[in-house]
Every structure is written in C-alpha cells, then in structure tokens.
Amino acid sequence: MKKPKIFIACDTTNLKKVNRIIEETKNSKLIFGYKFGLEFLNSKKGRNFISKLKKKIVFGDYKIADIPNTSASAIKAVKDLKLNYITIHISSGLKALEAAKKVSGKTKLIGVTILTSLDNKALKEIGYNKDVKKLVLKQAKLASKAKLDAIVCSPLEIKLVKKVFKKEIITPGIRLPGDKKGDQSRVMTPKLAFKNGASALVIGRSLTKGNIKNNIQKLIRELK
Ligand code: C5P
C-alpha cells in the first residue's frame, strides 16, 4: 500500500520548534511534507530557514488572494525557494489563477476553496448566498479550468470535488479522535479523510501540540 502523505503545519515562529518537528517526523511510516503558513513565512527568520531546507517536501501556504499581476509577482518573488507547493485562494478569480499558473513552473499551485474554519452561517455573514458545498463545487470547477495542480478543501467535500477536479486533493480540518475542533468547523478524522479519497492531509495541532512522537504514533495507529 502507498504510504500516507501528511503535510504537518509548522504554525510557529520558533525555529527550534520547527527543527524538532522535522527531527521527530523522520523514519516514520508516513511521508511527511512541511507546511509553512502566514505565521512562519512572515517571521523574521522564516524565509531564510526555508531557503536552507534540503531534500524536504516544502509547502508554502501563502494563501495568495490578490489581483492577477500581484498574484503572479508574489509567486515570482519566491522562485528562489524552489517550493514544492504554493497556495492561492480560488476566490482571487479565474484571471488571477491563470496568471499565477503561468509563472508557477515546477511549483505545484494549490487552489484553496472555502476555509475549513467557515460554516454556512459564517458564509452568510460574509455575503455569500450559496452554501459551502455549492461554493466549493463551483470553485473546484474554476480550479480545473485554470489547470491548477491541487485543491485544498475540507474532507467533507472530497467526494464532491472529485467529480470535477481530477488532480491532488489536500485536506486540512483534520482531528485525531478525541481532539478539540478549536477554530475549525468542517473536520474529520485522518482515517475517514483518506477513506473519502484525500491525496494528502494537512495536520497541525493534533500532531504538534504536546508530544509530537506520541501524536505520530497515535496517527499511525488510527490509520491502520
Ligand atoms: O492545527 P490545524 O490542524 O487546525 O491546522 C490546519 C492548518 O491548515 C493551518 O495551518 C491552516 O492555516 C491550514 N488551512 C486550513 N484550512 C484551509 C486552508 C489551510 O486550516 N482551508
């Protein structure tokens, strides 16, 4: 069987903590990639740290949400990091997605659908008049049209997204059984997310809070 692929969210500004995460995810039965989000990317030493990472799967979770020219320029500005993945909000619009794809080269461009922290009530508050599922489906079609390489959605929408998007489906909103949802809304366990067809999972706090090694063992047992 193929080894499950996990992007561990390195949501910290502490380099020691990131080094510990990298150290403790070695020699595991899982394939680990390292996801750096706005917190680490904007920290003083974050960019330099990433530039020195060797032979790792690196995911720059920039969550670009801007006009076409700025979106493409932002991607060009981090070319030197040779990232494996970069994220852009699909809500940036088709033209921005196409402009970003044009310059992303070997870096896989991931389209982010509706954030996993949002539910239907929150969408209404923003001004959307479609529910989560309808919006995610629409965005997945747009990602397909823009020839993006992957999609981020909640595990609850994998089956739906698969109907219109045929490449990688990466799902955050993952909690080990018994873990708190916290600020997330649309969540699922790792086992169920893979069962539903996720290509890879993004997991942060369920692995990085407390004892990382123990949490990874818990994840491996859960996936059996
Ligand atoms: O700690 P937790 O597992 O909830 O972290 C999830 C990670 O995935 C965070 O780094 C968050 O920024 C990211 N993410 C998300 N929902 C999305 C896209 C990215 O939670 N739709």
Short mmCIF file of C-alpha atoms and ligand atoms in Angstrom, two decimals:
data_model
loop_
_atom_site.label_atom_id
_atom_site.label_comp_id
_atom_site.label_asym_id
_atom_site.label_seq_id
_atom_site.Cartn_x
_atom_site.Cartn_y
_atom_site.Cartn_z
CA MET A 1 0.00 0.00 0.00
CA LYS A 2 1.13 3.57 -0.72
CA LYS A 3 2.47 5.45 2.30
CA PRO A 4 0.01 8.08 3.54
CA LYS A 5 1.18 11.63 2.85
CA ILE A 6 0.89 14.20 5.63
CA PHE A 7 1.72 17.89 5.47
CA ILE A 8 2.50 18.91 9.01
CA ALA A 9 1.56 22.55 9.67
CA CYS A 10 4.58 24.28 11.22
CA ASP A 11 2.47 27.05 12.74
CA THR A 12 5.01 28.78 14.96
CA THR A 13 7.72 31.42 14.73
CA ASN A 14 10.08 29.30 16.76
CA LEU A 15 12.87 27.77 14.65
CA LYS A 16 13.75 25.29 17.39
CA LYS A 17 10.21 24.01 17.33
CA VAL A 18 10.32 23.59 13.54
CA ASN A 19 13.63 21.73 13.80
CA ARG A 20 12.05 19.49 16.42
CA ILE A 21 9.08 18.82 14.15
CA ILE A 22 11.43 17.88 11.30
CA GLU A 23 13.56 15.68 13.55
CA GLU A 24 10.61 13.83 15.03
CA THR A 25 8.94 13.13 11.70
CA LYS A 26 11.96 11.24 10.34
CA ASN A 27 11.99 7.47 9.67
CA SER A 28 8.30 7.22 10.03
CA LYS A 29 5.84 5.00 8.20
CA LEU A 30 4.38 8.14 6.71
CA ILE A 31 5.57 10.57 4.05
CA PHE A 32 5.89 14.00 5.64
CA GLY A 33 5.88 17.36 3.95
CA TYR A 34 6.32 20.62 5.87
CA LYS A 35 3.70 23.33 5.57
CA PHE A 36 4.66 26.87 6.42
CA GLY A 37 1.83 29.36 6.79
CA LEU A 38 1.50 33.08 7.33
CA GLU A 39 2.88 32.96 10.87
CA PHE A 40 6.21 31.36 9.94
CA LEU A 41 6.50 32.94 6.49
CA ASN A 42 6.19 36.42 7.99
CA SER A 43 8.53 35.79 10.90
CA LYS A 44 11.96 37.40 10.90
CA LYS A 45 13.93 34.24 10.17
CA GLY A 46 11.28 32.21 8.41
CA ARG A 47 12.21 32.80 4.79
CA ASN A 48 15.89 32.20 5.36
CA PHE A 49 15.12 28.96 7.23
CA ILE A 50 13.05 27.66 4.33
CA SER A 51 15.76 28.58 1.82
CA LYS A 52 18.13 26.22 3.62
CA LEU A 53 15.86 23.18 3.79
CA LYS A 54 17.28 20.32 1.76
CA LYS A 55 15.51 17.26 0.37
CA LYS A 56 12.21 18.04 2.02
CA ILE A 57 8.74 18.42 0.62
CA VAL A 58 8.04 22.09 1.29
CA PHE A 59 4.59 23.67 1.12
CA GLY A 60 4.43 27.47 1.19
CA ASP A 61 0.94 28.26 2.41
CA TYR A 62 0.95 31.88 1.19
CA LYS A 63 -2.80 31.83 0.56
CA ILE A 64 -2.43 34.47 -2.12
CA ALA A 65 -5.61 36.49 -2.61
CA ASP A 66 -4.92 39.38 -4.95
CA ILE A 67 -5.26 40.79 -8.45
CA PRO A 68 -3.62 38.85 -11.32
CA ASN A 69 -0.47 40.97 -11.57
CA THR A 70 0.23 40.93 -7.82
CA SER A 71 -0.57 37.22 -7.50
CA ALA A 72 1.87 36.31 -10.28
CA SER A 73 4.54 38.70 -8.97
CA ALA A 74 4.31 37.19 -5.49
CA ILE A 75 4.98 33.75 -6.92
CA LYS A 76 7.94 35.04 -8.93
CA ALA A 77 9.32 36.69 -5.77
CA VAL A 78 9.70 33.32 -4.03
CA LYS A 79 11.04 31.36 -7.04
CA ASP A 80 14.46 31.04 -5.35
CA LEU A 81 12.89 28.92 -2.57
CA LYS A 82 12.08 26.17 -5.09
CA LEU A 83 8.93 25.32 -3.15
CA ASN A 84 7.07 22.13 -3.97
CA TYR A 85 3.67 23.73 -3.34
CA ILE A 86 2.18 27.22 -3.12
CA THR A 87 -1.42 28.13 -2.27
CA ILE A 88 -3.71 30.72 -3.82
CA HIS A 89 -7.32 31.44 -2.86
CA ILE A 90 -9.61 30.39 -5.70
CA SER A 91 -11.74 33.42 -4.76
CA SER A 92 -8.97 35.54 -6.34
CA GLY A 93 -10.78 34.80 -9.60
CA LEU A 94 -10.02 32.92 -12.82
CA LYS A 95 -7.69 35.56 -14.26
CA ALA A 96 -5.53 35.62 -11.13
CA LEU A 97 -5.41 31.81 -11.06
CA GLU A 98 -4.34 31.71 -14.71
CA ALA A 99 -1.72 34.42 -14.21
CA ALA A 100 -0.33 32.55 -11.19
CA LYS A 101 -0.28 29.24 -13.05
CA LYS A 102 1.60 30.82 -15.92
CA VAL A 103 4.57 31.63 -13.67
CA SER A 104 4.49 28.82 -11.09
CA GLY A 105 6.73 26.48 -13.12
CA LYS A 106 7.66 23.31 -11.26
CA THR A 107 5.97 24.50 -8.07
CA LYS A 108 2.55 22.92 -7.75
CA LEU A 109 -0.13 25.55 -7.49
CA ILE A 110 -2.86 24.67 -4.99
CA GLY A 111 -6.25 26.36 -5.11
CA VAL A 112 -7.77 26.99 -1.69
CA THR A 113 -11.55 26.69 -1.57
CA ILE A 114 -13.73 27.89 1.30
CA LEU A 115 -11.66 27.84 4.51
CA THR A 116 -12.30 24.86 6.78
CA SER A 117 -12.99 27.25 9.65
CA LEU A 118 -16.13 28.57 7.92
CA ASP A 119 -19.64 27.15 8.11
CA ASN A 120 -22.84 28.17 6.32
CA LYS A 121 -23.64 30.83 8.92
CA ALA A 122 -20.21 32.43 8.51
CA LEU A 123 -20.61 32.41 4.72
CA LYS A 124 -23.92 34.25 5.03
CA GLU A 125 -22.23 36.84 7.22
CA ILE A 126 -19.63 37.45 4.51
CA GLY A 127 -22.38 37.93 1.95
CA TYR A 128 -22.37 34.63 0.07
CA ASN A 129 -25.82 33.30 -0.70
CA LYS A 130 -24.76 29.77 -1.61
CA ASP A 131 -23.95 27.06 0.94
CA VAL A 132 -20.47 25.62 1.50
CA LYS A 133 -20.95 22.62 -0.78
CA LYS A 134 -22.26 24.64 -3.73
CA LEU A 135 -19.44 27.18 -3.41
CA VAL A 136 -16.72 24.55 -3.09
CA LEU A 137 -18.05 22.74 -6.17
CA LYS A 138 -18.05 25.97 -8.14
CA GLN A 139 -14.53 26.79 -7.01
CA ALA A 140 -13.31 23.29 -7.86
CA LYS A 141 -14.62 23.77 -11.41
CA LEU A 142 -12.71 27.05 -11.62
CA ALA A 143 -9.53 25.37 -10.36
CA SER A 144 -9.95 22.75 -13.05
CA LYS A 145 -10.44 25.43 -15.72
CA ALA A 146 -7.28 27.25 -14.57
CA LYS A 147 -5.39 23.91 -14.68
CA LEU A 148 -4.29 24.15 -11.06
CA ASP A 149 -2.27 21.20 -9.73
CA ALA A 150 -4.15 20.60 -6.49
CA ILE A 151 -7.07 21.71 -4.37
CA VAL A 152 -7.43 22.36 -0.66
CA CYS A 153 -10.89 21.64 0.72
CA SER A 154 -12.41 20.16 3.84
CA PRO A 155 -12.56 16.34 3.95
CA LEU A 156 -16.34 16.66 3.89
CA GLU A 157 -16.20 17.87 0.29
CA ILE A 158 -13.69 15.41 -1.20
CA LYS A 159 -16.27 13.27 -2.97
CA LEU A 160 -17.93 16.32 -4.45
CA VAL A 161 -14.65 17.89 -5.60
CA LYS A 162 -13.53 14.62 -7.19
CA LYS A 163 -16.41 14.85 -9.66
CA VAL A 164 -14.93 17.93 -11.30
CA PHE A 165 -11.26 18.07 -10.24
CA LYS A 166 -9.03 15.15 -11.16
CA LYS A 167 -5.70 16.00 -9.53
CA GLU A 168 -4.43 16.12 -5.92
CA ILE A 169 -6.95 16.84 -3.17
CA ILE A 170 -5.35 18.06 0.03
CA THR A 171 -7.47 18.37 3.15
CA PRO A 172 -6.92 20.36 6.34
CA GLY A 173 -9.61 20.29 9.04
CA ILE A 174 -8.20 17.05 10.39
CA ARG A 175 -8.51 15.99 14.01
CA LEU A 176 -7.35 12.82 15.72
CA PRO A 177 -10.27 11.16 17.55
CA GLY A 178 -10.95 12.99 20.80
CA ASP A 179 -9.10 16.18 19.81
CA LYS A 180 -10.87 19.52 20.03
CA LYS A 181 -12.14 21.24 16.87
CA GLY A 182 -10.86 24.58 18.14
CA ASP A 183 -11.32 27.25 15.46
CA GLN A 184 -12.01 24.68 12.75
CA SER A 185 -15.52 23.91 11.64
CA ARG A 186 -15.59 21.26 8.90
CA VAL A 187 -13.44 18.49 10.39
CA MET A 188 -12.88 14.74 10.05
CA THR A 189 -10.51 12.09 11.37
CA PRO A 190 -7.43 11.14 9.30
CA LYS A 191 -8.69 7.64 8.62
CA LEU A 192 -12.04 8.84 7.28
CA ALA A 193 -10.43 11.61 5.22
CA PHE A 194 -8.23 9.08 3.40
CA LYS A 195 -11.19 6.73 3.07
CA ASN A 196 -13.09 9.52 1.35
CA GLY A 197 -10.26 9.88 -1.16
CA ALA A 198 -7.86 12.57 0.10
CA SER A 199 -4.47 12.52 -1.66
CA ALA A 200 -2.81 14.10 1.39
CA LEU A 201 -3.79 15.60 4.72
CA VAL A 202 -2.72 18.82 6.41
CA ILE A 203 -2.44 18.33 10.16
CA GLY A 204 -1.32 20.96 12.64
CA ARG A 205 -2.29 20.99 16.27
CA SER A 206 -3.31 17.32 16.52
CA LEU A 207 0.36 16.48 15.85
CA THR A 208 2.31 19.50 17.06
CA LYS A 209 0.67 20.13 20.45
CA GLY A 210 2.21 18.07 23.25
CA ASN A 211 4.48 15.13 22.48
CA ILE A 212 4.98 15.02 18.70
CA LYS A 213 6.35 11.46 18.62
CA ASN A 214 3.42 10.12 20.63
CA ASN A 215 0.97 12.02 18.44
CA ILE A 216 2.52 10.49 15.31
CA GLN A 217 2.24 7.01 16.81
CA LYS A 218 -1.40 7.76 17.58
CA LEU A 219 -1.92 8.83 13.96
CA ILE A 220 -0.25 5.67 12.63
CA ARG A 221 -2.46 3.51 14.86
CA GLU A 222 -5.55 5.43 13.76
CA LEU A 223 -4.73 4.89 10.09
CA LYS A 224 -4.42 1.08 10.45
O1 C5P B 1 -3.99 22.95 13.63
P1 C5P B 1 -4.82 22.62 12.44
O2 C5P B 1 -4.70 21.15 12.04
O3 C5P B 1 -6.24 23.06 12.54
O4 C5P B 1 -4.14 23.44 11.26
C1 C5P B 1 -4.63 23.47 9.96
C2 C5P B 1 -3.66 24.17 9.06
O5 C5P B 1 -4.18 24.17 7.73
C3 C5P B 1 -3.39 25.61 9.42
O6 C5P B 1 -2.02 25.85 9.16
C4 C5P B 1 -4.26 26.41 8.50
O7 C5P B 1 -3.70 27.64 8.14
C5 C5P B 1 -4.33 25.50 7.26
N1 C5P B 1 -5.55 25.59 6.46
C6 C5P B 1 -6.81 25.35 6.96
N2 C5P B 1 -7.91 25.46 6.16
C7 C5P B 1 -7.81 25.78 4.89
C8 C5P B 1 -6.56 26.02 4.36
C9 C5P B 1 -5.42 25.90 5.17
O8 C5P B 1 -6.93 25.01 8.13
N3 C5P B 1 -8.87 25.85 4.12
#
